[in-house]
């Protein structure tokens, strides 16, 4: 065992008690099959599965697109404000149980407006659950609107227009969905407008796409964080640049395994990233589809790579230093980690 842990169980307990932030979580990807069935019944939406077991069996993916096809189909059961509230409340309860103290949540409004669900319905339900979690658990949050990159920039612009009345509740914009063939450069203008509105900026890059997409996200979109970023490791100059800038990477180990970004969890590049001085974090991405929430992600990668106490503390610290929390709040969480460790 790595430094100081007597057993795998002791390390698991250390992970469970560690104060953490989650920075890469698609709220629609937290839709558990049980809730999918309940909402399908509530809204009389047909779904092509006979049982929860059948749904789980369908979650075998060979790449990002395989997953996205089933992810967009799954979210079709989300219709009312209450649905979005219940989805978000269920995720926040799981996060709280994992000792997650702060979350930065993505949502995909275009996955809903394209089906005739109003933008306002989506955001009202999500933000109601976020407010309740803050009151009940002291769990704080930021909300990040993602543009679907397989759609046009004009459609992203229209989505940003729909968000304008809600800017007091939206902290940033991101870029997700099918990466290859949809480079960051396609969204340069809408990101510039979001920046002008004072929003934080993030983008998925280097999950399946080449390191050049990470460079574009930095140079053209001027992002504050990179979501995934795994393929940055193929470009040593980019690695140095990311490390020098202290730019946070929101890494998702179980997602990488399920989407075949890595062949084996033991081959996950998380330690390589830390050793290169990258500000990597551990996140769950789409926990219902990829088989685990934050602690399960820490656990899987800690066991496979035999992560040390110091490495786990670094990952948790990175999750707060990479967050969009105000300085005082961030420092309070970092002090809590130090006290724990
Ligand atoms: N990558 C890209 N788009 C996504 C993902 C992801 O991991 N999850 C939900 N949308
Ligand atoms: Zn993601």
Short mmCIF file of C-alpha atoms and ligand atoms in Angstrom, two decimals:
data_model
loop_
_atom_site.label_atom_id
_atom_site.label_comp_id
_atom_site.label_asym_id
_atom_site.label_seq_id
_atom_site.Cartn_x
_atom_site.Cartn_y
_atom_site.Cartn_z
CA UNK A 1 0.00 0.00 0.00
CA UNK A 2 1.06 3.55 -0.68
CA UNK A 3 2.12 5.80 2.22
CA UNK A 4 0.35 5.36 5.45
CA UNK A 5 -2.67 3.25 4.47
CA UNK A 6 -2.80 -0.11 6.24
CA UNK A 7 -5.35 -1.52 3.80
CA UNK A 8 -7.56 -0.84 0.81
CA UNK A 9 -10.47 -0.42 3.23
CA UNK A 10 -8.59 2.28 5.15
CA UNK A 11 -7.95 4.18 1.94
CA UNK A 12 -11.65 3.83 1.00
CA UNK A 13 -12.62 5.36 4.35
CA UNK A 14 -10.13 8.18 3.81
CA UNK A 15 -11.66 8.93 0.39
CA UNK A 16 -15.19 8.84 1.79
CA UNK A 17 -14.35 11.39 4.50
CA UNK A 18 -12.31 13.72 2.30
CA UNK A 19 -14.09 17.04 1.57
CA UNK A 20 -14.45 17.28 -2.22
CA UNK A 21 -15.87 19.41 -5.02
CA UNK A 22 -17.31 17.94 -8.20
CA UNK A 23 -16.58 20.03 -11.31
CA UNK A 24 -17.67 17.76 -14.17
CA UNK A 25 -21.20 16.44 -13.86
CA UNK A 26 -23.91 16.45 -16.52
CA UNK A 27 -27.14 16.57 -14.57
CA UNK A 28 -28.96 14.61 -17.29
CA UNK A 29 -26.29 11.93 -16.93
CA UNK A 30 -27.30 11.38 -13.31
CA UNK A 31 -30.73 10.03 -14.35
CA UNK A 32 -30.87 6.62 -12.70
CA UNK A 33 -32.94 3.92 -14.48
CA UNK A 34 -35.39 3.78 -11.54
CA UNK A 35 -36.19 7.49 -11.91
CA UNK A 36 -36.29 7.10 -15.70
CA UNK A 37 -39.09 4.55 -15.30
CA UNK A 38 -40.94 6.67 -12.75
CA UNK A 39 -40.84 9.77 -15.00
CA UNK A 40 -41.78 7.76 -18.09
CA UNK A 41 -44.88 6.59 -16.23
CA UNK A 42 -45.65 10.03 -14.80
CA UNK A 43 -45.42 11.69 -18.24
CA UNK A 44 -46.71 8.77 -20.37
CA UNK A 45 -43.48 8.76 -22.42
CA UNK A 46 -42.71 5.44 -24.12
CA UNK A 47 -39.23 4.01 -23.44
CA UNK A 48 -37.75 1.03 -25.26
CA UNK A 49 -36.94 -0.94 -22.09
CA UNK A 50 -39.01 -3.43 -20.10
CA UNK A 51 -37.07 -3.23 -16.85
CA UNK A 52 -34.35 -1.43 -14.91
CA UNK A 53 -32.08 -4.42 -15.57
CA UNK A 54 -32.66 -4.06 -19.31
CA UNK A 55 -31.70 -0.38 -19.13
CA UNK A 56 -28.48 -1.15 -17.26
CA UNK A 57 -27.64 -3.91 -19.75
CA UNK A 58 -27.94 -1.36 -22.59
CA UNK A 59 -25.18 0.75 -21.01
CA UNK A 60 -22.31 -0.92 -22.89
CA UNK A 61 -20.51 1.61 -25.05
CA UNK A 62 -17.57 1.43 -27.42
CA UNK A 63 -17.13 5.18 -27.86
CA UNK A 64 -18.58 8.61 -26.98
CA UNK A 65 -21.24 8.57 -29.72
CA UNK A 66 -22.61 5.19 -28.59
CA UNK A 67 -23.19 6.72 -25.19
CA UNK A 68 -24.59 10.02 -26.48
CA UNK A 69 -27.25 8.23 -28.54
CA UNK A 70 -28.66 6.55 -25.42
CA UNK A 71 -28.08 9.65 -23.24
CA UNK A 72 -30.26 11.87 -25.48
CA UNK A 73 -32.90 9.16 -25.63
CA UNK A 74 -32.87 8.79 -21.83
CA UNK A 75 -33.49 12.48 -21.19
CA UNK A 76 -36.76 12.34 -23.18
CA UNK A 77 -38.61 11.41 -19.96
CA UNK A 78 -37.75 14.84 -18.45
CA UNK A 79 -40.70 17.13 -19.19
CA UNK A 80 -41.93 19.19 -16.23
CA UNK A 81 -40.28 21.58 -13.80
CA UNK A 82 -40.83 18.93 -11.11
CA UNK A 83 -38.95 16.34 -13.22
CA UNK A 84 -35.87 18.58 -13.45
CA UNK A 85 -36.14 19.30 -9.75
CA UNK A 86 -36.38 15.61 -8.82
CA UNK A 87 -33.45 14.70 -11.08
CA UNK A 88 -31.26 17.39 -9.55
CA UNK A 89 -32.35 16.67 -5.97
CA UNK A 90 -31.49 12.97 -6.41
CA UNK A 91 -27.98 13.83 -7.66
CA UNK A 92 -27.39 16.33 -4.85
CA UNK A 93 -28.39 13.76 -2.23
CA UNK A 94 -25.83 11.32 -3.70
CA UNK A 95 -23.15 14.00 -3.82
CA UNK A 96 -23.85 14.97 -0.19
CA UNK A 97 -23.56 11.31 0.83
CA UNK A 98 -20.10 11.28 -0.81
CA UNK A 99 -19.03 14.29 1.28
CA UNK A 100 -19.05 16.55 -1.76
CA UNK A 101 -19.21 20.10 -0.42
CA UNK A 102 -19.52 22.02 -3.70
CA UNK A 103 -20.74 21.08 -7.19
CA UNK A 104 -20.48 22.75 -10.59
CA UNK A 105 -23.24 21.23 -12.67
CA UNK A 106 -23.62 21.12 -16.45
CA UNK A 107 -26.99 21.10 -18.12
CA UNK A 108 -27.84 20.61 -21.81
CA UNK A 109 -30.79 22.93 -22.55
CA UNK A 110 -30.76 22.10 -26.26
CA UNK A 111 -31.46 18.45 -25.42
CA UNK A 112 -34.77 19.70 -24.01
CA UNK A 113 -35.76 22.74 -26.11
CA UNK A 114 -35.40 20.57 -29.25
CA UNK A 115 -38.16 18.34 -27.79
CA UNK A 116 -40.44 21.28 -27.03
CA UNK A 117 -39.56 21.66 -23.33
CA UNK A 118 -39.10 25.36 -22.48
CA UNK A 119 -35.69 26.61 -21.32
CA UNK A 120 -37.42 28.23 -18.33
CA UNK A 121 -38.93 24.89 -17.21
CA UNK A 122 -35.50 23.25 -17.21
CA UNK A 123 -33.64 25.92 -15.32
CA UNK A 124 -36.46 26.60 -12.82
CA UNK A 125 -36.49 22.93 -11.74
CA UNK A 126 -32.71 22.61 -11.52
CA UNK A 127 -32.20 25.84 -9.59
CA UNK A 128 -35.01 25.06 -7.12
CA UNK A 129 -33.21 21.84 -6.15
CA UNK A 130 -29.86 23.68 -5.94
CA UNK A 131 -31.33 26.23 -3.52
CA UNK A 132 -32.83 23.48 -1.35
CA UNK A 133 -29.49 21.64 -1.15
CA UNK A 134 -27.75 24.79 -0.05
CA UNK A 135 -30.32 25.31 2.71
CA UNK A 136 -30.53 21.67 3.84
CA UNK A 137 -26.95 20.51 3.51
CA UNK A 138 -24.85 23.64 3.03
CA UNK A 139 -23.96 22.14 -0.36
CA UNK A 140 -23.01 25.04 -2.65
CA UNK A 141 -23.21 25.03 -6.43
CA UNK A 142 -22.48 26.76 -9.71
CA UNK A 143 -24.48 26.14 -12.86
CA UNK A 144 -22.88 25.79 -16.31
CA UNK A 145 -24.93 25.87 -19.50
CA UNK A 146 -23.44 23.60 -22.17
CA UNK A 147 -23.80 24.12 -25.89
CA UNK A 148 -24.19 20.93 -27.94
CA UNK A 149 -21.25 21.04 -30.33
CA UNK A 150 -22.88 18.81 -32.99
CA UNK A 151 -25.39 21.64 -33.52
CA UNK A 152 -24.59 24.98 -35.17
CA UNK A 153 -23.13 28.06 -33.59
CA UNK A 154 -26.35 29.93 -34.52
CA UNK A 155 -28.27 27.44 -32.35
CA UNK A 156 -25.80 28.02 -29.51
CA UNK A 157 -26.36 31.79 -29.90
CA UNK A 158 -30.15 31.26 -29.66
CA UNK A 159 -29.60 29.20 -26.49
CA UNK A 160 -27.51 31.97 -24.97
CA UNK A 161 -30.33 34.42 -25.86
CA UNK A 162 -32.80 32.18 -23.96
CA UNK A 163 -30.45 32.22 -20.96
CA UNK A 164 -30.23 36.02 -20.72
CA UNK A 165 -33.15 36.40 -18.24
CA UNK A 166 -31.47 33.79 -15.99
CA UNK A 167 -27.93 35.13 -15.87
CA UNK A 168 -28.18 35.69 -12.11
CA UNK A 169 -28.36 31.87 -11.79
CA UNK A 170 -25.91 30.82 -14.52
CA UNK A 171 -22.21 30.98 -13.76
CA UNK A 172 -20.64 29.74 -16.97
CA UNK A 173 -20.95 28.11 -20.35
CA UNK A 174 -19.42 24.87 -21.60
CA UNK A 175 -19.20 22.76 -24.73
CA UNK A 176 -20.15 19.08 -24.88
CA UNK A 177 -21.51 16.27 -27.11
CA UNK A 178 -19.76 14.75 -30.17
CA UNK A 179 -16.22 16.10 -30.14
CA UNK A 180 -14.46 14.88 -33.30
CA UNK A 181 -15.39 17.03 -36.30
CA UNK A 182 -16.75 19.81 -34.06
CA UNK A 183 -13.67 21.76 -32.94
CA UNK A 184 -13.79 24.62 -30.44
CA UNK A 185 -13.17 27.09 -33.31
CA UNK A 186 -16.78 26.49 -34.43
CA UNK A 187 -17.96 28.32 -31.27
CA UNK A 188 -15.46 31.17 -31.05
CA UNK A 189 -18.05 33.97 -31.44
CA UNK A 190 -20.62 32.66 -28.97
CA UNK A 191 -17.90 32.05 -26.35
CA UNK A 192 -16.66 35.63 -26.89
CA UNK A 193 -20.20 36.88 -26.24
CA UNK A 194 -20.51 34.74 -23.10
CA UNK A 195 -17.16 36.11 -21.89
CA UNK A 196 -18.48 39.65 -22.47
CA UNK A 197 -21.46 38.78 -20.27
CA UNK A 198 -19.09 37.90 -17.42
CA UNK A 199 -19.62 34.14 -17.63
CA UNK A 200 -16.93 31.57 -16.83
CA UNK A 201 -15.87 29.39 -19.74
CA UNK A 202 -15.12 25.66 -19.97
CA UNK A 203 -15.05 23.15 -22.83
CA UNK A 204 -14.77 19.41 -23.27
CA UNK A 205 -11.56 18.91 -25.23
CA UNK A 206 -9.10 16.06 -25.72
CA UNK A 207 -11.56 13.34 -24.66
CA UNK A 208 -11.67 11.80 -28.16
CA UNK A 209 -10.46 14.87 -30.05
CA UNK A 210 -6.78 15.67 -30.68
CA UNK A 211 -4.53 17.89 -28.54
CA UNK A 212 -5.06 20.65 -31.13
CA UNK A 213 -8.66 20.94 -29.87
CA UNK A 214 -7.32 21.65 -26.36
CA UNK A 215 -5.06 24.35 -27.83
CA UNK A 216 -8.07 25.86 -29.67
CA UNK A 217 -10.13 25.83 -26.46
CA UNK A 218 -7.34 27.81 -24.76
CA UNK A 219 -6.46 30.20 -27.59
CA UNK A 220 -9.81 30.77 -29.28
CA UNK A 221 -12.41 30.15 -26.57
CA UNK A 222 -10.14 31.36 -23.72
CA UNK A 223 -11.49 28.74 -21.32
CA UNK A 224 -10.91 28.74 -17.56
CA UNK A 225 -10.85 24.90 -17.39
CA UNK A 226 -10.59 21.93 -19.74
CA UNK A 227 -13.10 19.10 -19.32
CA UNK A 228 -11.30 15.75 -19.70
CA UNK A 229 -8.13 16.89 -21.53
CA UNK A 230 -6.65 13.38 -21.58
CA UNK A 231 -5.13 13.68 -25.04
CA UNK A 232 -3.17 16.80 -23.98
CA UNK A 233 -0.55 14.29 -22.84
CA UNK A 234 0.33 13.61 -26.49
CA UNK A 235 1.73 17.15 -26.81
CA UNK A 236 4.61 17.92 -24.38
CA UNK A 237 4.52 21.66 -25.12
CA UNK A 238 0.79 21.72 -24.31
CA UNK A 239 1.40 19.82 -21.06
CA UNK A 240 4.00 22.41 -20.02
CA UNK A 241 1.63 25.22 -20.92
CA UNK A 242 -1.28 23.73 -18.92
CA UNK A 243 0.98 23.03 -15.94
CA UNK A 244 2.53 26.54 -16.00
CA UNK A 245 -0.93 28.12 -16.16
CA UNK A 246 -2.24 25.86 -13.37
CA UNK A 247 -5.22 25.17 -15.61
CA UNK A 248 -7.65 22.70 -14.09
CA UNK A 249 -8.48 19.47 -15.94
CA UNK A 250 -11.75 17.80 -14.93
CA UNK A 251 -10.83 14.15 -15.38
CA UNK A 252 -13.46 11.37 -15.26
CA UNK A 253 -11.91 7.92 -14.69
CA UNK A 254 -15.00 5.67 -14.89
CA UNK A 255 -16.28 7.63 -17.91
CA UNK A 256 -12.92 7.13 -19.60
CA UNK A 257 -13.16 3.40 -18.94
CA UNK A 258 -16.80 3.05 -20.10
CA UNK A 259 -16.24 5.10 -23.28
CA UNK A 260 -12.99 3.26 -24.10
CA UNK A 261 -10.86 6.40 -23.79
CA UNK A 262 -8.66 4.06 -21.72
CA UNK A 263 -8.56 0.27 -22.26
CA UNK A 264 -8.05 -0.54 -18.62
CA UNK A 265 -8.42 1.52 -15.44
CA UNK A 266 -4.86 0.47 -14.52
CA UNK A 267 -3.74 2.33 -17.67
CA UNK A 268 -5.49 5.55 -16.62
CA UNK A 269 -3.19 8.59 -17.03
CA UNK A 270 -4.23 10.36 -13.81
CA UNK A 271 -0.91 9.83 -12.03
CA UNK A 272 1.00 10.81 -15.18
CA UNK A 273 -1.02 14.03 -15.17
CA UNK A 274 -0.22 14.74 -11.50
CA UNK A 275 3.46 13.90 -12.03
CA UNK A 276 3.54 16.35 -14.95
CA UNK A 277 2.26 19.08 -12.62
CA UNK A 278 -1.22 19.22 -14.15
CA UNK A 279 -4.08 20.41 -11.92
CA UNK A 280 -6.15 17.26 -12.43
CA UNK A 281 -9.39 16.56 -10.55
CA UNK A 282 -11.62 13.48 -10.24
CA UNK A 283 -15.25 13.64 -11.36
CA UNK A 284 -18.14 11.38 -12.32
CA UNK A 285 -19.31 12.93 -15.66
CA UNK A 286 -22.53 10.87 -16.14
CA UNK A 287 -22.64 8.68 -13.02
CA UNK A 288 -25.81 6.77 -13.85
CA UNK A 289 -24.37 5.67 -17.19
CA UNK A 290 -20.76 5.10 -16.14
CA UNK A 291 -21.29 3.18 -12.92
CA UNK A 292 -20.38 5.48 -10.07
CA UNK A 293 -20.50 8.83 -8.32
CA UNK A 294 -17.49 10.82 -7.12
CA UNK A 295 -16.25 8.48 -4.40
CA UNK A 296 -16.51 5.47 -6.74
CA UNK A 297 -14.35 7.36 -9.24
CA UNK A 298 -11.71 8.19 -6.61
CA UNK A 299 -11.90 4.61 -5.39
CA UNK A 300 -11.50 2.96 -8.79
CA UNK A 301 -8.49 5.02 -9.76
CA UNK A 302 -6.93 4.91 -6.28
CA UNK A 303 -7.08 1.11 -6.23
CA UNK A 304 -5.85 0.71 -9.81
CA UNK A 305 -2.95 3.17 -9.44
CA UNK A 306 -2.32 2.68 -5.70
CA UNK A 307 -2.75 6.41 -5.09
CA UNK A 308 -1.13 7.76 -1.95
CA UNK A 309 -2.67 9.90 0.77
CA UNK A 310 -0.74 12.89 -0.60
CA UNK A 311 -2.05 12.29 -4.12
CA UNK A 312 -5.64 12.00 -2.90
CA UNK A 313 -5.26 15.22 -0.93
CA UNK A 314 -3.83 16.95 -4.02
CA UNK A 315 -6.81 15.81 -6.10
CA UNK A 316 -9.29 17.10 -3.52
CA UNK A 317 -7.40 20.39 -3.16
CA UNK A 318 -7.35 20.77 -6.96
CA UNK A 319 -11.15 20.38 -7.02
CA UNK A 320 -11.52 23.52 -4.91
CA UNK A 321 -8.67 25.55 -6.44
CA UNK A 322 -10.10 24.74 -9.90
CA UNK A 323 -13.64 25.69 -8.87
CA UNK A 324 -15.38 28.99 -9.53
CA UNK A 325 -15.88 29.61 -5.82
CA UNK A 326 -15.05 33.02 -4.42
CA UNK A 327 -11.60 33.19 -2.73
CA UNK A 328 -12.85 33.13 0.87
CA UNK A 329 -15.08 30.12 0.27
CA UNK A 330 -12.32 28.25 -1.53
CA UNK A 331 -9.88 28.90 1.32
CA UNK A 332 -12.40 27.64 3.87
CA UNK A 333 -12.68 24.31 1.98
CA UNK A 334 -8.90 24.00 1.57
CA UNK A 335 -8.48 24.52 5.31
CA UNK A 336 -11.06 21.76 5.94
CA UNK A 337 -9.03 19.38 3.75
CA UNK A 338 -5.83 20.25 5.57
CA UNK A 339 -7.52 19.72 8.94
CA UNK A 340 -8.86 16.32 7.75
CA UNK A 341 -5.54 15.15 6.30
N1 LIG B 1 -18.48 14.02 -23.39
C1 LIG B 1 -19.11 14.79 -24.26
N2 LIG B 1 -20.40 15.12 -24.13
C2 LIG B 1 -21.07 14.67 -23.08
C3 LIG B 1 -20.46 13.86 -22.14
C4 LIG B 1 -19.10 13.53 -22.29
O1 LIG B 1 -18.46 12.82 -21.50
N3 LIG B 1 -21.43 13.59 -21.22
C5 LIG B 1 -22.54 14.21 -21.59
N4 LIG B 1 -22.34 14.87 -22.73
ZN1 LIG B 2 -18.63 15.42 -19.72
#
